[in-house]
Tab-separated table of N, CA, C and O in Angstrom:
chain	number	residue	atom	x	y	z
Y	1	UNK	N	124.683	127.586	100.366
Y	1	UNK	CA	123.947	127.369	99.133
Y	1	UNK	C	124.494	126.129	98.427
Y	1	UNK	O	125.692	125.887	98.435
Y	2	UNK	N	123.611	125.374	97.828
Y	2	UNK	CA	124.007	124.173	97.096
Y	2	UNK	C	124.547	124.556	95.722
Y	2	UNK	O	123.909	125.302	94.988
Y	3	UNK	N	125.717	124.039	95.383
Y	3	UNK	CA	126.274	124.292	94.063
Y	3	UNK	C	125.692	123.357	93.020
Y	3	UNK	O	125.457	123.759	91.899
Y	4	UNK	N	125.475	122.117	93.422
Y	4	UNK	CA	124.878	121.160	92.491
Y	4	UNK	C	124.062	120.155	93.282
Y	4	UNK	O	124.330	119.900	94.450
Y	5	UNK	N	123.076	119.615	92.656
Y	5	UNK	CA	122.217	118.632	93.301
Y	5	UNK	C	121.453	117.873	92.238
Y	5	UNK	O	121.401	118.282	91.084
Y	6	UNK	N	120.884	116.770	92.629
Y	6	UNK	CA	119.981	116.041	91.741
Y	6	UNK	C	118.674	115.856	92.492
Y	6	UNK	O	118.659	115.725	93.712
Y	7	UNK	N	117.597	115.855	91.773
Y	7	UNK	CA	116.272	115.764	92.364
Y	7	UNK	C	115.531	114.621	91.700
Y	7	UNK	O	115.365	114.598	90.482
Y	8	UNK	N	115.127	113.660	92.488
Y	8	UNK	CA	114.370	112.530	91.977
Y	8	UNK	C	112.938	112.680	92.472
Y	8	UNK	O	112.683	112.649	93.667
Y	9	UNK	N	112.028	112.869	91.576
Y	9	UNK	CA	110.628	113.036	91.946
Y	9	UNK	C	110.002	111.657	92.146
Y	9	UNK	O	110.300	110.721	91.401
Y	10	UNK	N	109.168	111.537	93.156
Y	10	UNK	CA	108.562	110.227	93.421
Y	10	UNK	C	107.558	109.844	92.341
Y	10	UNK	O	106.976	110.692	91.686
Y	11	UNK	N	107.404	108.542	92.188
Y	11	UNK	CA	106.390	108.035	91.267
Y	11	UNK	C	105.026	108.032	91.926
Y	11	UNK	O	104.016	107.937	91.278
Y	12	UNK	N	105.019	108.131	93.244
Y	12	UNK	CA	103.763	108.110	93.991
Y	12	UNK	C	103.882	109.074	95.166
Y	12	UNK	O	104.972	109.367	95.625
Y	13	UNK	N	102.752	109.550	95.625
Y	13	UNK	CA	102.706	110.429	96.790
Y	13	UNK	C	101.924	109.705	97.874
Y	13	UNK	O	100.837	109.196	97.629
Y	14	UNK	N	102.492	109.634	99.072
Y	14	UNK	CA	101.861	108.959	100.193
Y	14	UNK	C	101.389	110.001	101.190
Y	14	UNK	O	102.137	110.911	101.539
Y	15	UNK	N	100.179	109.857	101.666
Y	15	UNK	CA	99.663	110.778	102.674
Y	15	UNK	C	98.670	110.040	103.552
Y	15	UNK	O	98.325	108.900	103.296
Y	16	UNK	N	98.269	110.704	104.621
Y	16	UNK	CA	97.249	110.135	105.487
Y	16	UNK	C	97.828	109.359	106.652
Y	16	UNK	O	99.037	109.334	106.896
Y	17	UNK	N	96.944	108.709	107.378
Y	17	UNK	CA	97.312	107.954	108.565
Y	17	UNK	C	98.346	106.882	108.227
Y	17	UNK	O	98.161	106.109	107.293
Y	18	UNK	N	99.445	106.869	108.970
Y	18	UNK	CA	100.469	105.850	108.784
Y	18	UNK	C	101.510	106.166	107.731
Y	18	UNK	O	102.450	105.387	107.549
Y	19	UNK	N	101.387	107.282	107.014
Y	19	UNK	CA	102.349	107.588	105.951
Y	19	UNK	C	103.758	107.755	106.503
Y	19	UNK	O	104.720	107.284	105.895
Y	20	UNK	N	103.913	108.405	107.669
Y	20	UNK	CA	105.242	108.571	108.251
Y	20	UNK	C	105.859	107.245	108.649
Y	20	UNK	O	107.073	107.069	108.567
Y	21	UNK	N	105.031	106.300	109.045
Y	21	UNK	CA	105.529	104.977	109.430
Y	21	UNK	C	106.086	104.215	108.237
Y	21	UNK	O	106.875	103.288	108.409
Y	22	UNK	N	105.690	104.596	107.028
Y	22	UNK	CA	106.159	103.920	105.812
Y	22	UNK	C	107.368	104.614	105.200
Y	22	UNK	O	107.841	104.230	104.144
Y	23	UNK	N	107.879	105.648	105.866
Y	23	UNK	CA	108.934	106.464	105.298
Y	23	UNK	C	110.152	105.646	104.881
Y	23	UNK	O	110.736	105.876	103.831
Y	24	UNK	N	110.565	104.671	105.681
Y	24	UNK	CA	111.720	103.848	105.330
Y	24	UNK	C	111.523	103.093	104.035
Y	24	UNK	O	112.434	102.993	103.217
Y	25	UNK	N	110.318	102.579	103.804
Y	25	UNK	CA	110.020	101.874	102.558
Y	25	UNK	C	109.992	102.829	101.378
Y	25	UNK	O	110.404	102.483	100.273
Y	26	UNK	N	109.494	104.027	101.625
Y	26	UNK	CA	109.346	105.008	100.550
Y	26	UNK	C	110.701	105.580	100.138
Y	26	UNK	O	111.026	105.665	98.959
Y	27	UNK	N	111.517	105.951	101.118
Y	27	UNK	CA	112.791	106.608	100.833
Y	27	UNK	C	113.835	105.622	100.331
Y	27	UNK	O	114.589	105.913	99.419
Y	28	UNK	N	113.899	104.460	100.925
Y	28	UNK	CA	114.904	103.481	100.537
Y	28	UNK	C	116.180	103.670	101.321
Y	28	UNK	O	116.197	104.287	102.385
Y	29	UNK	N	117.275	103.180	100.800
Y	29	UNK	CA	118.559	103.211	101.513
Y	29	UNK	C	119.379	104.407	101.046
Y	29	UNK	O	120.144	104.321	100.094
Y	30	UNK	N	119.215	105.523	101.704
Y	30	UNK	CA	120.002	106.721	101.432
Y	30	UNK	C	120.592	107.211	102.755
Y	30	UNK	O	120.208	106.759	103.827
Y	31	UNK	N	121.509	108.149	102.676
Y	31	UNK	CA	122.144	108.661	103.894
Y	31	UNK	C	121.615	110.032	104.289
Y	31	UNK	O	121.540	110.353	105.456
Y	32	UNK	N	121.283	110.842	103.295
Y	32	UNK	CA	120.769	112.178	103.573
Y	32	UNK	C	119.460	112.394	102.829
Y	32	UNK	O	119.298	111.935	101.701
Y	33	UNK	N	118.547	113.103	103.485
Y	33	UNK	CA	117.237	113.369	102.908
Y	33	UNK	C	117.002	114.874	102.915
Y	33	UNK	O	117.139	115.514	103.958
Y	34	UNK	N	116.675	115.453	101.763
Y	34	UNK	CA	116.328	116.869	101.682
Y	34	UNK	C	114.837	117.025	101.955
Y	34	UNK	O	114.015	116.343	101.354
Y	35	UNK	N	114.527	117.910	102.881
Y	35	UNK	CA	113.146	118.201	103.232
Y	35	UNK	C	112.879	119.640	102.806
Y	35	UNK	O	113.482	120.569	103.337
Y	36	UNK	N	111.993	119.838	101.848
Y	36	UNK	CA	111.688	121.167	101.334
Y	36	UNK	C	110.407	121.682	101.972
Y	36	UNK	O	109.383	121.003	101.947
Y	37	UNK	N	110.495	122.873	102.544
Y	37	UNK	CA	109.376	123.453	103.268
Y	37	UNK	C	109.505	124.968	103.235
Y	37	UNK	O	110.317	125.505	102.481
Y	38	UNK	N	108.729	125.651	104.044
Y	38	UNK	CA	108.913	127.084	104.215
Y	38	UNK	C	109.101	127.383	105.699
Y	38	UNK	O	108.878	126.526	106.553
Y	39	UNK	N	109.517	128.590	106.008
Y	39	UNK	CA	109.841	128.930	107.389
Y	39	UNK	C	108.611	128.923	108.290
Y	39	UNK	O	108.720	128.655	109.483
Y	40	UNK	N	107.426	129.194	107.751
Y	40	UNK	CA	106.205	129.157	108.542
Y	40	UNK	C	105.896	127.758	109.053
Y	40	UNK	O	105.564	127.572	110.222
Y	41	UNK	N	106.011	126.777	108.178
Y	41	UNK	CA	105.773	125.386	108.571
Y	41	UNK	C	106.827	124.944	109.595
Y	41	UNK	O	106.509	124.328	110.604
Y	42	UNK	N	108.072	125.309	109.337
Y	42	UNK	CA	109.148	124.928	110.255
Y	42	UNK	C	108.953	125.574	111.626
Y	42	UNK	O	109.084	124.901	112.656
Y	43	UNK	N	108.622	126.864	111.663
Y	43	UNK	CA	108.467	127.542	112.944
Y	43	UNK	C	107.224	127.083	113.699
Y	43	UNK	O	107.156	127.212	114.922
Y	44	UNK	N	106.258	126.518	113.006
Y	44	UNK	CA	105.059	125.991	113.665
Y	44	UNK	C	105.305	124.613	114.291
Y	44	UNK	O	104.432	124.069	114.953
Y	45	UNK	N	106.485	124.045	114.067
Y	45	UNK	CA	106.813	122.751	114.648
Y	45	UNK	C	106.272	121.563	113.881
Y	45	UNK	O	106.322	120.429	114.361
Y	46	UNK	N	105.779	121.795	112.669
Y	46	UNK	CA	105.162	120.714	111.898
Y	46	UNK	C	106.182	119.759	111.277
Y	46	UNK	O	105.792	118.721	110.749
Y	47	UNK	N	107.454	120.102	111.355
Y	47	UNK	CA	108.490	119.212	110.812
Y	47	UNK	C	109.058	118.263	111.854
Y	47	UNK	O	109.817	117.358	111.511
Y	48	UNK	N	108.719	118.464	113.116
Y	48	UNK	CA	109.324	117.661	114.176
Y	48	UNK	C	109.126	116.167	113.968
Y	48	UNK	O	110.083	115.396	114.033
Y	49	UNK	N	107.911	115.722	113.732
Y	49	UNK	CA	107.661	114.280	113.551
Y	49	UNK	C	108.372	113.713	112.332
Y	49	UNK	O	109.045	112.680	112.427
Y	50	UNK	N	108.267	114.352	111.158
Y	50	UNK	CA	108.987	113.791	110.009
Y	50	UNK	C	110.507	113.775	110.207
Y	50	UNK	O	111.160	112.790	109.853
Y	51	UNK	N	111.072	114.832	110.793
Y	51	UNK	CA	112.519	114.867	111.002
Y	51	UNK	C	112.949	113.813	112.016
Y	51	UNK	O	113.991	113.165	111.838
Y	52	UNK	N	112.166	113.624	113.066
Y	52	UNK	CA	112.469	112.571	114.041
Y	52	UNK	C	112.451	111.195	113.389
Y	52	UNK	O	113.309	110.351	113.655
Y	53	UNK	N	111.474	110.958	112.532
Y	53	UNK	CA	111.371	109.660	111.852
Y	53	UNK	C	112.559	109.446	110.927
Y	53	UNK	O	113.122	108.356	110.870
Y	54	UNK	N	112.971	110.468	110.216
Y	54	UNK	CA	114.137	110.364	109.332
Y	54	UNK	C	115.372	110.000	110.142
Y	54	UNK	O	116.145	109.118	109.770
Y	55	UNK	N	115.554	110.652	111.289
Y	55	UNK	CA	116.707	110.355	112.149
Y	55	UNK	C	116.634	108.943	112.716
Y	55	UNK	O	117.653	108.261	112.813
Y	56	UNK	N	115.438	108.500	113.116
Y	56	UNK	CA	115.285	107.132	113.639
Y	56	UNK	C	115.684	106.093	112.597
Y	56	UNK	O	116.132	104.998	112.940
Y	57	UNK	N	115.490	106.416	111.338
Y	57	UNK	CA	115.856	105.508	110.261
Y	57	UNK	C	117.348	105.552	109.935
Y	57	UNK	O	117.814	104.863	109.049
Y	58	UNK	N	118.098	106.391	110.695
Y	58	UNK	CA	119.536	106.464	110.504
Y	58	UNK	C	119.964	107.384	109.380
Y	58	UNK	O	121.087	107.277	108.890
Y	59	UNK	N	119.093	108.286	108.967
Y	59	UNK	CA	119.402	109.208	107.893
Y	59	UNK	C	119.559	110.614	108.449
Y	59	UNK	O	119.054	110.948	109.498
Y	60	UNK	N	120.274	111.444	107.709
Y	60	UNK	CA	120.494	112.821	108.104
Y	60	UNK	C	119.556	113.734	107.298
Y	60	UNK	O	119.670	113.818	106.085
Y	61	UNK	N	118.625	114.436	107.967
Y	61	UNK	CA	117.764	115.358	107.231
Y	61	UNK	C	118.460	116.693	106.972
Y	61	UNK	O	119.190	117.200	107.821
Y	62	UNK	N	118.262	117.230	105.776
Y	62	UNK	CA	118.744	118.560	105.415
Y	62	UNK	C	117.489	119.363	105.091
Y	62	UNK	O	116.779	119.041	104.147
Y	63	UNK	N	117.221	120.403	105.898
Y	63	UNK	CA	115.996	121.192	105.726
Y	63	UNK	C	116.290	122.393	104.841
Y	63	UNK	O	117.176	123.194	105.129
Y	64	UNK	N	115.530	122.518	103.761
Y	64	UNK	CA	115.601	123.659	102.861
Y	64	UNK	C	114.317	124.459	103.069
Y	64	UNK	O	113.242	124.047	102.640
Y	65	UNK	N	114.431	125.598	103.783
Y	65	UNK	CA	113.221	126.336	104.141
Y	65	UNK	C	113.193	127.774	103.647
Y	65	UNK	O	112.486	128.619	104.161
Y	66	UNK	N	113.984	128.070	102.643
Y	66	UNK	CA	113.955	129.423	102.072
Y	66	UNK	C	113.162	129.436	100.803
Y	66	UNK	O	113.314	130.130	99.916
């Protein structure tokens, strides 16, 4: 469990074709990325592409699925 954290909400939401390809521009230069989802989405394999893209960008994804 996280004892403390900070949450920065985006000024814009990106979706649609090519949104994952823009992830590096959207996220910026960080080391870890929190991905908030639920266990149904995770078990359906829908996080594979976003998590792979985060790793390709040299960042560590932390999945929060509870």
